[in-house]
Coordinates of N, CA, C and O in Angstrom, one line a residue:
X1 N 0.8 -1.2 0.0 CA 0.0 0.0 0.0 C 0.9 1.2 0.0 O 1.8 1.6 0.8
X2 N 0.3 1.9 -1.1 CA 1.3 3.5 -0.8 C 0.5 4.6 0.2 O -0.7 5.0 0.2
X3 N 1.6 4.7 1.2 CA 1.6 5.6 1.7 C 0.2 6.8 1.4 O -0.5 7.1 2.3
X4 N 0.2 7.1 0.4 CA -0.2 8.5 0.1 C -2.4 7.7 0.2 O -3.4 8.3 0.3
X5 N -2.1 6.3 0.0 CA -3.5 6.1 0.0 C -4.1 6.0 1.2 O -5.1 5.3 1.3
X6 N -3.6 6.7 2.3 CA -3.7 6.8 3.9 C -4.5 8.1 4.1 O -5.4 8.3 4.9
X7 N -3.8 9.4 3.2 CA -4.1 10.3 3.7 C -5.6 10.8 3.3 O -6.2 10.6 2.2
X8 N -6.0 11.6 4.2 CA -7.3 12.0 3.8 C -7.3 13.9 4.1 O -6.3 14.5 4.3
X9 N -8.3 14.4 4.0 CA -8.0 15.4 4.2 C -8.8 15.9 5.3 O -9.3 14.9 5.9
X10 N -9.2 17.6 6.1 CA -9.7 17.6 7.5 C -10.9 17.7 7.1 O -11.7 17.7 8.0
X11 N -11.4 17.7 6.0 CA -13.0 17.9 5.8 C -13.5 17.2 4.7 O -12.9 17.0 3.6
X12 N -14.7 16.9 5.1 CA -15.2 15.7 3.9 C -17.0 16.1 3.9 O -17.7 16.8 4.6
X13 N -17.2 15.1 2.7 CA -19.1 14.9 2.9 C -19.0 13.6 2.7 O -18.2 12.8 2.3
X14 N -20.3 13.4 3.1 CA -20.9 11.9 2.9 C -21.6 11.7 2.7 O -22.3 12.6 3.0
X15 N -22.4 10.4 2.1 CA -23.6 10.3 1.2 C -24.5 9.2 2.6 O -23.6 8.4 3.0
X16 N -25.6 9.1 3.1 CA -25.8 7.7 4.1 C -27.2 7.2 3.1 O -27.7 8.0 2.3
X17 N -27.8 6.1 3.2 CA -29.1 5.7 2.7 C -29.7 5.0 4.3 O -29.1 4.3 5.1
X18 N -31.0 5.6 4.4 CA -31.8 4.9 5.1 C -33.5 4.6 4.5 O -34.3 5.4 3.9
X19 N -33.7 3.3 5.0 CA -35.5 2.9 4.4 C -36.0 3.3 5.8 O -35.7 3.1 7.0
X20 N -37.1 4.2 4.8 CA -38.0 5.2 5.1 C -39.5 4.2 5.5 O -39.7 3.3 4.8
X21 N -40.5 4.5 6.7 CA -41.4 3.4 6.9 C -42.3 3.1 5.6 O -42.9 2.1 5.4
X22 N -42.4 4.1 4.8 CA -43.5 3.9 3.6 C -41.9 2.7 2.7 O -42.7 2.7 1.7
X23 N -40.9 2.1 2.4 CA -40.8 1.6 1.6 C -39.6 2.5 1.2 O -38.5 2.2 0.8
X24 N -40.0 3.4 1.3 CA -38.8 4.9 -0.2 C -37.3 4.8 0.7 O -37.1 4.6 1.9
X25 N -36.6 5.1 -0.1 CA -35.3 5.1 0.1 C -34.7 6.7 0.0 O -34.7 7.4 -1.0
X26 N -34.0 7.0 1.5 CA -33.8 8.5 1.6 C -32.4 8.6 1.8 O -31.9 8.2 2.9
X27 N -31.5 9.3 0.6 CA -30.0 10.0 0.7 C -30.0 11.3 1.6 O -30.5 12.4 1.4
X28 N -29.1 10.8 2.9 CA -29.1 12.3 3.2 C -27.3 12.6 2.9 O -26.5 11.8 2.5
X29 N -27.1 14.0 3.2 CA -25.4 14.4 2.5 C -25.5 15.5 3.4 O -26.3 16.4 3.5
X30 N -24.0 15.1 4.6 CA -23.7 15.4 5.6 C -21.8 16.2 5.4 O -20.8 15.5 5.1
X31 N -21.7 17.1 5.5 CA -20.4 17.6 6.1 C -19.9 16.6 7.3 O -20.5 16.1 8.3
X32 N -18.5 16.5 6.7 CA -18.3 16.1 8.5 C -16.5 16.9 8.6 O -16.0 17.7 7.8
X33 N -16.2 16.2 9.7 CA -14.9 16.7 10.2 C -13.4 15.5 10.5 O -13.5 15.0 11.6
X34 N -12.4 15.2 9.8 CA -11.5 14.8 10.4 C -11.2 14.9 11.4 O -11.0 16.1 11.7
X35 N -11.0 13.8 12.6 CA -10.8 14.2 13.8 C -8.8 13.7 14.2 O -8.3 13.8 15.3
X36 N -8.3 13.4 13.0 CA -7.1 12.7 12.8 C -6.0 13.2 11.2 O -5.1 12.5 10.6
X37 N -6.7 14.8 10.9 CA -6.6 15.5 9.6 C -4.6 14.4 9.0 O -3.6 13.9 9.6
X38 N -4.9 14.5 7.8 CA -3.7 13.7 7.5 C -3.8 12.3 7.3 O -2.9 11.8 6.6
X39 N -4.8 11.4 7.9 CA -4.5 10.3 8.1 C -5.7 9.9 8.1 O -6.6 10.7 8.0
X40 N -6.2 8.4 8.2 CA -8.0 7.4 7.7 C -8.5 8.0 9.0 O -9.7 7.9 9.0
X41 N -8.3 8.3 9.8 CA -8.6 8.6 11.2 C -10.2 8.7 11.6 O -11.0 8.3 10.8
X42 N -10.6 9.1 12.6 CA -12.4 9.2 12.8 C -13.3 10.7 12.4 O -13.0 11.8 12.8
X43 N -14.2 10.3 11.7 CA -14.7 11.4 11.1 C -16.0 12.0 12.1 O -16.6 11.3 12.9
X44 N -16.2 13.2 12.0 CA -17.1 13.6 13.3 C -18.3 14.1 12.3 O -17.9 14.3 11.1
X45 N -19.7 14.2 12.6 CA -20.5 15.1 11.7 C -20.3 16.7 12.5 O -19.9 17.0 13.6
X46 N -20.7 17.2 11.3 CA -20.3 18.6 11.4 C -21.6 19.7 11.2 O -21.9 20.6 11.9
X47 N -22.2 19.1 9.7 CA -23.6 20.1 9.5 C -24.4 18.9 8.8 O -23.7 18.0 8.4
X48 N -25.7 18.8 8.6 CA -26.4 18.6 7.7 C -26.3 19.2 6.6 O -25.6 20.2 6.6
X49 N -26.6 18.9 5.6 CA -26.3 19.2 4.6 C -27.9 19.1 3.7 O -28.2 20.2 3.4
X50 N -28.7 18.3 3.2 CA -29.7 18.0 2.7 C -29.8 16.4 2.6 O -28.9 15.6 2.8
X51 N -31.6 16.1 2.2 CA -31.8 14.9 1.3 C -32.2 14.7 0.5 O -32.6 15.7 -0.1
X52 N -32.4 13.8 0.1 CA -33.4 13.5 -0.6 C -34.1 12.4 -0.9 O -33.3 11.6 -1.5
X53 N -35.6 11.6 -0.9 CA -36.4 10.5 -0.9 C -36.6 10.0 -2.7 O -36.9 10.8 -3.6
X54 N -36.3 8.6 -2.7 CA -36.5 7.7 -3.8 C -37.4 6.8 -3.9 O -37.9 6.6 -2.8
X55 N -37.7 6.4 -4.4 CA -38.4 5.0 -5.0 C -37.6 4.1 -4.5 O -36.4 4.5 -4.7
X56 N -37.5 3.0 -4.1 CA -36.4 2.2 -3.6 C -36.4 1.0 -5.2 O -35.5 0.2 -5.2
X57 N -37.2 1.0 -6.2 CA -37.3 0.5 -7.2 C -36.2 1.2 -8.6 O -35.3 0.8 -9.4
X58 N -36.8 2.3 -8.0 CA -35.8 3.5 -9.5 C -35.0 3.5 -8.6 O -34.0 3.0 -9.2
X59 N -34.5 3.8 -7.0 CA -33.4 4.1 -6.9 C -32.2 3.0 -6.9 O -31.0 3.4 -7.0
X60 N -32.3 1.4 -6.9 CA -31.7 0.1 -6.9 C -31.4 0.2 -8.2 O -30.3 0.4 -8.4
X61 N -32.4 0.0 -9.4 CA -32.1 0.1 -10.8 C -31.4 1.4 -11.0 O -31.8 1.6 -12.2
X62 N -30.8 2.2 -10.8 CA -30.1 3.8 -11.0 C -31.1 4.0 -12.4 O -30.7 4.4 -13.5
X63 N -32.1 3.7 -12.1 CA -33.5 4.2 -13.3 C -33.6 6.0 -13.1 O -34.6 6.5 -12.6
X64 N -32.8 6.7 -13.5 CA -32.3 8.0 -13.4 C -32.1 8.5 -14.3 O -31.3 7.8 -14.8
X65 N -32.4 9.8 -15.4 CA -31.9 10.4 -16.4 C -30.3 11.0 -16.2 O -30.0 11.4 -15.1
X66 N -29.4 10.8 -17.5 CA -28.3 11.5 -17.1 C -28.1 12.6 -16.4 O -27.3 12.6 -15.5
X67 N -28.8 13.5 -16.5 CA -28.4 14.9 -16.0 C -28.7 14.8 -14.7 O -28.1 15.5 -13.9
X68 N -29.5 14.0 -14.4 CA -30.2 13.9 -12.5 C -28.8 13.3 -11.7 O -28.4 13.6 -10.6
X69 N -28.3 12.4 -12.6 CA -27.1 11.4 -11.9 C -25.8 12.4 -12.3 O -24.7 12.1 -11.7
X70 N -25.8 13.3 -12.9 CA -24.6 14.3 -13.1 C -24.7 15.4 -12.4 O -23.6 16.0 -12.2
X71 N -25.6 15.9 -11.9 CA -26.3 16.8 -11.1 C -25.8 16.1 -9.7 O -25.2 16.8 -9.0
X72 N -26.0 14.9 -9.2 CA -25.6 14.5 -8.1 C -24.1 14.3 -8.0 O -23.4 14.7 -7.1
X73 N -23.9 14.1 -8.5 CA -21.9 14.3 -8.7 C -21.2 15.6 -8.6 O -20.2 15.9 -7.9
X74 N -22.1 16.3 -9.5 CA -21.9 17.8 -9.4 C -22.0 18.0 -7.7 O -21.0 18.0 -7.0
X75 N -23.0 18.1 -7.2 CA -23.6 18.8 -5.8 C -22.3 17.8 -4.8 O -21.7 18.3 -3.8
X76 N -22.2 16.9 -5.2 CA -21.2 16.2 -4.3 C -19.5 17.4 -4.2 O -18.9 17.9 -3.3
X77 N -19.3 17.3 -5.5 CA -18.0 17.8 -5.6 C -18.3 19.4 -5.4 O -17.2 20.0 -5.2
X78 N -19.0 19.9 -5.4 CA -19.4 21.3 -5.0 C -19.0 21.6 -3.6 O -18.1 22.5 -3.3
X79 N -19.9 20.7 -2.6 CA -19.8 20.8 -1.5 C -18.4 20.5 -1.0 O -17.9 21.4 -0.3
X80 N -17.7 19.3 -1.4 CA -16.1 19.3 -1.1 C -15.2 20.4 -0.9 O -14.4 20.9 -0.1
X81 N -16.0 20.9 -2.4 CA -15.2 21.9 -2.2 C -15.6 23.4 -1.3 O -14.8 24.0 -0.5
X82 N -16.8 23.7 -1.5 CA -17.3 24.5 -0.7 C -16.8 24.5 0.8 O -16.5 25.5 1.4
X83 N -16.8 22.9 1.6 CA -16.6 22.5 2.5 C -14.9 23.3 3.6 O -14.7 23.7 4.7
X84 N -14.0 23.2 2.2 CA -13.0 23.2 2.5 C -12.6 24.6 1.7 O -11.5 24.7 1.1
X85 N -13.3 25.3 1.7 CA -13.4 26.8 1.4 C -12.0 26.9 0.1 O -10.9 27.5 0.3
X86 N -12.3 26.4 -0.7 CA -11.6 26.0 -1.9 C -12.9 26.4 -3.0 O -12.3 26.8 -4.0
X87 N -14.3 26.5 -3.2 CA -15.5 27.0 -4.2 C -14.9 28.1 -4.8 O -14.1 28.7 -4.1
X88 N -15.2 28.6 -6.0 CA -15.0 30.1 -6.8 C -13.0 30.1 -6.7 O -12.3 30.7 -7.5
X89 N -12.5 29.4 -5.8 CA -11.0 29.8 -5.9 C -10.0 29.7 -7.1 O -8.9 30.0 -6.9

């Protein structure tokens, strides 16, 4: 293993899924915090961030139009960077 695949940085987001009692399947996308900056170390949550509720049918089959699944990539890597006050830089 190299080295460099250890390090992480002090701030991150994260994607979690939980089933919802009706069946639907809900993304929430959480900021959190390295508690061990540099290293795989433990991550703390930090803010909420948003969610969002699926179909647990369309969301298993990624039954999604491109732009919806490119839009979530986008908003992912937005926030990283937003996160780590690196946005507009």
């Amino acid at each position: 293993m190299d080295s460099s695949e250890r390090d992480r940085g002090s701030r991150g987001v994260i994607c979690s899924l939980s089933e919802l009692s009706d069946g639907r399947l809900r993304i929430v996308m959480d900021d959190v915090v390295n508690l061990a900056p540099a290293n795989i170390g433990q991550w703390k949550h930090d803010v909420f961030v948003t969610f969002k509720d699926y179909d647990k049918s369309k969301l298993a089959a990624l039954d999604f139009p491109e732009d919806e699944l490119a839009a979530f990539g986008h908003y992912v890597l937005a926030r990283l960077l937003a996160t780590n006050h690196l946005l507009g830089a």
